[in-house]
Tab-separated table of C-alpha atoms in Angstrom:
chain	number	residue	atom	x	y	z
A	1	MET	CA	-59.058	146.140	22.667
A	2	THR	CA	-56.516	148.973	22.578
A	3	ARG	CA	-57.445	151.821	24.891
A	4	ARG	CA	-56.414	154.597	22.552
A	5	PHE	CA	-55.131	158.023	23.574
A	6	GLN	CA	-54.969	157.303	27.333
A	7	GLY	CA	-51.554	158.951	27.479
A	8	LEU	CA	-52.740	162.349	26.234
A	9	PRO	CA	-55.785	163.645	28.138
A	10	GLY	CA	-58.182	165.547	25.913
A	11	ILE	CA	-57.192	163.676	22.749
A	12	SER	CA	-59.838	161.297	21.386
A	13	SER	CA	-59.177	160.930	17.652
A	14	GLN	CA	-56.337	160.638	15.157
A	15	ASP	CA	-57.128	164.089	13.773
A	16	GLU	CA	-56.871	165.572	17.267
A	17	LEU	CA	-53.582	163.745	17.804
A	18	ARG	CA	-52.150	165.209	14.600
A	19	ALA	CA	-53.223	168.724	15.547
A	20	HIS	CA	-51.754	168.271	19.025
A	21	VAL	CA	-48.399	166.981	17.765
A	22	LEU	CA	-48.060	169.769	15.205
A	23	ALA	CA	-49.040	172.468	17.701
A	24	LYS	CA	-47.071	171.264	20.726
A	25	GLY	CA	-44.007	169.687	19.106
A	26	CYS	CA	-40.839	171.521	20.090
A	27	PHE	CA	-39.300	171.718	16.623
A	28	ASP	CA	-40.202	173.760	13.558
A	29	ALA	CA	-43.376	173.024	11.604
A	30	ALA	CA	-41.644	170.913	8.952
A	31	GLU	CA	-39.864	168.718	11.507
A	32	ASN	CA	-42.993	168.286	13.633
A	33	GLU	CA	-44.859	167.209	10.493
A	34	ARG	CA	-42.105	164.775	9.517
A	35	ILE	CA	-42.087	163.154	12.958
A	36	TYR	CA	-45.867	162.873	13.005
A	37	LYS	CA	-46.034	161.247	9.558
A	38	LYS	CA	-43.254	158.763	10.259
A	39	TRP	CA	-44.042	157.832	13.857
A	40	PHE	CA	-47.557	158.796	14.955
A	41	THR	CA	-49.936	157.855	12.121
A	42	ARG	CA	-50.356	154.253	13.387
A	43	ALA	CA	-49.614	152.996	9.890
A	44	ARG	CA	-46.295	151.244	10.596
A	45	PRO	CA	-46.229	147.415	10.790
A	46	ARG	CA	-45.064	147.723	14.404
A	47	ASP	CA	-48.166	149.820	15.183
A	48	HIS	CA	-50.328	146.957	13.900
A	49	LEU	CA	-48.272	144.547	16.015
A	50	TRP	CA	-48.804	146.752	19.078
A	51	ALA	CA	-52.574	146.797	18.511
A	52	TYR	CA	-52.663	143.009	18.000
A	53	LEU	CA	-50.658	142.295	21.147
A	54	ASP	CA	-52.675	144.780	23.187
A	55	GLN	CA	-55.880	143.077	22.124
A	56	ARG	CA	-54.421	139.652	22.934
A	57	PHE	CA	-52.624	140.438	26.197
A	58	GLY	CA	-54.288	143.610	27.495
A	59	ILE	CA	-51.080	145.654	27.587
A	60	THR	CA	-52.817	148.986	28.141
A	61	GLU	CA	-54.918	147.675	31.026
A	62	GLY	CA	-51.916	148.342	33.294
A	63	THR	CA	-48.900	150.603	33.482
A	64	VAL	CA	-46.313	150.320	30.732
A	65	CYS	CA	-42.649	151.204	30.345
A	66	ASP	CA	-41.573	151.485	26.706
A	67	VAL	CA	-37.822	150.823	26.679
A	68	GLY	CA	-36.240	152.518	23.684
A	69	CYS	CA	-39.402	154.539	23.167
A	70	ALA	CA	-38.018	156.989	20.555
A	71	TYR	CA	-40.514	159.871	20.294
A	72	GLY	CA	-43.047	158.076	22.515
A	73	MET	CA	-45.634	156.908	19.970
A	74	THR	CA	-46.774	153.850	21.967
A	75	LEU	CA	-47.090	155.958	25.124
A	76	VAL	CA	-50.004	157.782	23.493
A	77	ASP	CA	-52.151	154.713	24.287
A	78	CYS	CA	-50.771	153.926	27.748
A	79	PRO	CA	-52.550	154.775	31.023
A	80	PRO	CA	-51.357	157.247	33.680
A	81	GLY	CA	-48.247	156.012	35.473
A	82	SER	CA	-46.701	154.782	32.210
A	83	TYR	CA	-43.463	156.194	30.840
A	84	GLY	CA	-40.741	155.685	28.283
A	85	ILE	CA	-36.990	155.251	28.557
A	86	GLU	CA	-34.884	156.661	25.746
A	87	LEU	CA	-31.165	157.342	25.304
A	88	GLU	CA	-31.409	160.037	22.613
A	89	GLU	CA	-31.960	163.569	23.930
A	90	TYR	CA	-33.531	164.743	20.654
A	91	GLN	CA	-36.329	162.185	20.849
A	92	CYS	CA	-36.847	162.686	24.584
A	93	LYS	CA	-37.205	166.427	24.049
A	94	PHE	CA	-39.890	165.999	21.417
A	95	GLY	CA	-41.888	163.402	23.353
A	96	ARG	CA	-41.906	165.564	26.455
A	97	SER	CA	-42.976	168.614	24.456
A	98	ILE	CA	-46.215	166.888	23.426
A	99	GLY	CA	-46.959	165.809	26.991
A	100	LEU	CA	-45.485	162.311	27.254
A	101	HIS	CA	-43.458	161.087	30.246
A	102	ILE	CA	-40.023	160.084	28.956
A	103	LEU	CA	-36.897	159.474	31.034
A	104	GLN	CA	-33.510	159.902	29.392
A	105	LYS	CA	-31.585	156.954	30.795
A	106	ASP	CA	-29.013	154.352	29.885
A	107	VAL	CA	-30.590	151.026	30.839
A	108	ILE	CA	-27.307	149.355	31.727
A	109	HIS	CA	-25.500	152.164	33.532
A	110	ASP	CA	-28.106	154.413	35.160
A	111	SER	CA	-29.900	153.936	38.483
A	112	TRP	CA	-33.502	152.747	38.842
A	113	ALA	CA	-33.840	154.424	42.250
A	114	ASP	CA	-36.276	157.049	40.941
A	115	VAL	CA	-38.003	154.828	38.366
A	116	PRO	CA	-41.373	153.215	39.249
A	117	LYS	CA	-42.039	149.550	38.560
A	118	VAL	CA	-44.666	148.726	35.950
A	119	ASP	CA	-47.016	145.945	34.883
A	120	THR	CA	-45.594	145.562	31.349
A	121	LEU	CA	-42.269	146.312	29.693
A	122	TRP	CA	-42.478	146.883	25.947
A	123	CYS	CA	-39.116	146.781	24.177
A	124	ALA	CA	-39.239	146.816	20.371
A	125	ALA	CA	-36.360	147.079	17.885
A	126	THR	CA	-33.844	147.645	20.673
A	127	LEU	CA	-32.183	144.440	21.927
A	128	GLU	CA	-30.417	143.880	18.598
A	129	HIS	CA	-28.493	147.132	19.226
A	130	VAL	CA	-27.416	146.392	22.814
A	131	ASP	CA	-23.765	145.675	23.661
A	132	ALA	CA	-24.579	143.397	26.622
A	133	PRO	CA	-28.019	141.795	26.099
A	134	HIS	CA	-27.894	139.608	29.228
A	135	VAL	CA	-27.117	142.557	31.489
A	136	PHE	CA	-29.798	144.571	29.676
A	137	LEU	CA	-32.432	141.886	30.333
A	138	ARG	CA	-31.386	141.524	33.960
A	139	ARG	CA	-31.792	145.276	34.403
A	140	LEU	CA	-35.258	145.153	32.846
A	141	TYR	CA	-36.263	142.437	35.314
A	142	TYR	CA	-35.991	144.956	38.146
A	143	LEU	CA	-38.284	147.446	36.391
A	144	LEU	CA	-41.226	145.051	36.606
A	145	LYS	CA	-43.660	144.478	39.399
A	146	PRO	CA	-43.557	140.865	40.701
A	147	GLY	CA	-44.873	138.660	37.918
A	148	GLY	CA	-44.928	141.596	35.470
A	149	ARG	CA	-44.832	141.015	31.731
A	150	LEU	CA	-41.942	141.502	29.292
A	151	ILE	CA	-42.638	141.900	25.564
A	152	LEU	CA	-39.613	141.935	23.263
A	153	GLU	CA	-39.650	142.443	19.501
A	154	VAL	CA	-36.457	141.699	17.558
A	155	PRO	CA	-35.384	140.685	14.044
A	156	HIS	CA	-35.275	136.950	13.380
A	157	ALA	CA	-32.041	135.504	12.046
A	158	MET	CA	-32.117	134.128	8.512
A	159	PRO	CA	-33.450	130.567	8.995
A	160	ALA	CA	-31.164	128.872	6.430
A	161	SER	CA	-27.863	129.771	4.773
A	162	TRP	CA	-29.176	129.003	1.267
A	163	MET	CA	-31.504	132.002	1.604
A	164	ARG	CA	-28.509	134.316	1.204
A	165	HIS	CA	-28.477	133.367	-2.480
A	166	VAL	CA	-32.082	134.503	-3.045
A	167	ARG	CA	-31.953	138.267	-3.509
A	168	PRO	CA	-35.450	139.145	-2.151
A	169	LEU	CA	-34.864	137.013	0.962
A	170	ARG	CA	-31.400	138.461	1.446
A	171	TYR	CA	-32.925	141.935	1.354
A	172	LEU	CA	-35.731	140.924	3.724
A	173	TYR	CA	-33.336	139.530	6.333
A	174	SER	CA	-30.631	142.173	5.876
A	175	ASP	CA	-29.355	143.788	9.040
A	176	HIS	CA	-29.535	147.450	9.938
A	177	ASP	CA	-26.027	148.915	10.128
A	178	ASP	CA	-26.285	149.162	13.923
A	179	HIS	CA	-27.499	145.599	14.579
A	180	ILE	CA	-24.876	143.668	16.526
A	181	ASN	CA	-27.039	140.807	17.850
A	182	SER	CA	-28.976	138.155	15.952
A	183	PHE	CA	-31.767	135.970	17.326
A	184	SER	CA	-33.748	132.831	16.681
A	185	ALA	CA	-36.902	132.078	18.641
A	186	THR	CA	-35.108	129.361	20.622
A	187	ALA	CA	-32.089	131.539	21.402
A	188	LEU	CA	-34.248	134.477	22.486
A	189	GLU	CA	-36.349	132.280	24.745
A	190	ARG	CA	-33.211	130.832	26.342
A	191	MET	CA	-31.715	134.294	26.896
A	192	CYS	CA	-34.873	135.453	28.632
A	193	GLU	CA	-35.138	132.289	30.709
A	194	ARG	CA	-31.597	132.861	32.004
A	195	ALA	CA	-32.468	136.468	32.849
A	196	GLY	CA	-35.430	135.657	35.100
A	197	PHE	CA	-38.400	135.300	32.749
A	198	ALA	CA	-40.788	132.477	31.880
A	199	ARG	CA	-42.228	132.305	28.368
A	200	GLN	CA	-45.920	132.915	27.736
A	201	ALA	CA	-45.845	133.183	23.949
A	202	SER	CA	-43.478	133.283	20.982
A	203	ILE	CA	-44.716	134.933	17.789
A	204	ARG	CA	-43.209	135.245	14.303
A	205	TYR	CA	-44.506	137.920	11.961
A	206	SER	CA	-43.659	139.577	8.664
A	207	THR	CA	-43.297	143.349	8.640
A	208	PRO	CA	-43.738	143.636	4.818
A	209	LEU	CA	-46.969	141.613	4.883
A	210	VAL	CA	-48.342	143.312	8.001
A	211	GLY	CA	-47.545	146.628	6.324
A	212	ARG	CA	-49.844	145.483	3.516
A	213	GLN	CA	-52.689	144.883	5.979
A	214	VAL	CA	-52.171	141.114	6.341
A	215	PRO	CA	-53.135	140.172	9.950
A	216	VAL	CA	-50.183	139.639	12.284
A	217	TRP	CA	-51.256	136.118	13.269
A	218	LEU	CA	-51.569	135.042	9.626
A	219	THR	CA	-47.992	135.996	8.721
A	220	GLY	CA	-46.610	133.540	11.271
A	221	LEU	CA	-48.318	130.480	9.780
A	222	PRO	CA	-46.091	127.803	8.173
A	223	LEU	CA	-46.926	128.664	4.550
A	224	VAL	CA	-45.744	132.274	4.898
A	225	ARG	CA	-43.213	131.818	7.684
A	226	THR	CA	-40.240	132.290	5.365
A	227	LEU	CA	-41.255	135.949	5.077
A	228	ALA	CA	-41.660	136.323	8.851
A	229	GLU	CA	-38.385	138.094	9.553
A	230	SER	CA	-39.385	139.470	12.975
A	231	GLN	CA	-40.222	137.765	16.241
A	232	VAL	CA	-41.849	138.594	19.541
A	233	TYR	CA	-41.183	137.089	22.953
A	234	VAL	CA	-43.807	137.444	25.679
A	235	GLY	CA	-42.883	136.325	29.178
A	236	HIS	CA	-43.398	137.148	32.825
A	237	ALA	CA	-40.842	137.950	35.494
A	238	VAL	CA	-40.426	134.969	37.811
A	239	PRO	CA	-40.772	136.301	41.383
A	240	ASP	CA	-37.542	136.013	43.404
A	241	TRP	CA	-35.816	134.387	40.443
A	242	GLU	CA	-32.295	133.071	40.975
A	243	TYR	CA	-29.582	131.615	38.751
A	244	PRO	CA	-29.101	127.827	38.909
A	245	LYS	CA	-27.479	126.605	42.105
A	246	LYS	CA	-24.065	125.912	40.558
A	247	ALA	CA	-23.921	129.142	38.533
A	248	THR	CA	-21.168	131.663	39.243
A	249	ARG	CA	-23.739	134.482	39.182
A	250	ARG	CA	-26.266	135.427	41.861
A	251	ALA	CA	-29.232	137.675	41.064
A	252	ALA	CA	-28.855	141.244	42.365
A	253	ASP	CA	-30.485	144.604	41.732
A	254	ASN	CA	-27.267	146.358	40.718
A	255	PRO	CA	-25.791	147.738	37.465
A	256	ASN	CA	-25.114	144.204	36.182
A	257	GLY	CA	-28.261	142.558	37.481
A	258	TYR	CA	-26.081	140.026	39.289
A	259	THR	CA	-23.059	139.514	41.489
A	260	TRP	CA	-20.254	137.122	40.581
A	261	ARG	CA	-18.641	134.468	42.739
A	262	SER	CA	-15.683	132.234	42.009
A	263	MET	CA	-16.558	128.674	41.096
A	264	PHE	CA	-13.570	127.589	43.209
A	265	GLY	CA	-14.429	129.397	46.417
A	266	ASP	CA	-11.479	129.041	48.777
A	267	ARG	CA	-10.050	126.166	46.761
A	268	GLU	CA	-7.139	126.571	44.393
A	269	GLY	CA	-6.047	124.563	41.395
A	270	GLU	CA	-9.190	122.463	40.919
């Protein structure tokens, strides 16, 4: 069961959370209200997903890093020692103003030297925006404690080309203007496997149906799967993971997450 409000001592109800956000938010009253209504009411489909996954996997029983945390809404439920990573200064500023621990960092380019390792990495609606997803995943590997858990939520690619001719399905699977990566469950699992993770679960769900109070698990069943345009990967970091023996990469805790070696070694012309 979700351990609610662990991230904000003294808050024990949704009404208290609203009052806290409106009083402590660093922007004017109208902007604080807008942010609260859009991000902190727990009414979004992703909020229902978070609650479902927390109940199933016990996310908030350990420390959490929310990668791409925006204003920090999931951090409200996370225990002491948890934190968010966010690129946008505006969102970092607001989250910090209401008492959440948010680091403004670029996952691929910034150092982890001052960043503590956690039990679970939560990364929702982010990987589809990333220029170099493999490097991104390799960097996340080094934020986890040995055997720590990675939870990724991404859009699912349109399952069949004929769906493009059905207007409601085309709308459902349409990409955000900033999405540059597309995923299927198999492709996402393979990407994570080659970044040092072993799959625990793969979940499809429909944001429109979940937004209408349909349970997350129900929207992934075969009869409604066509509407399940989002997917979740749950895996754990394989301790001391290494690339396959013949790979040109070797695992390393550096800005790429690996070092490169020539497949030819000292040989030429092979």
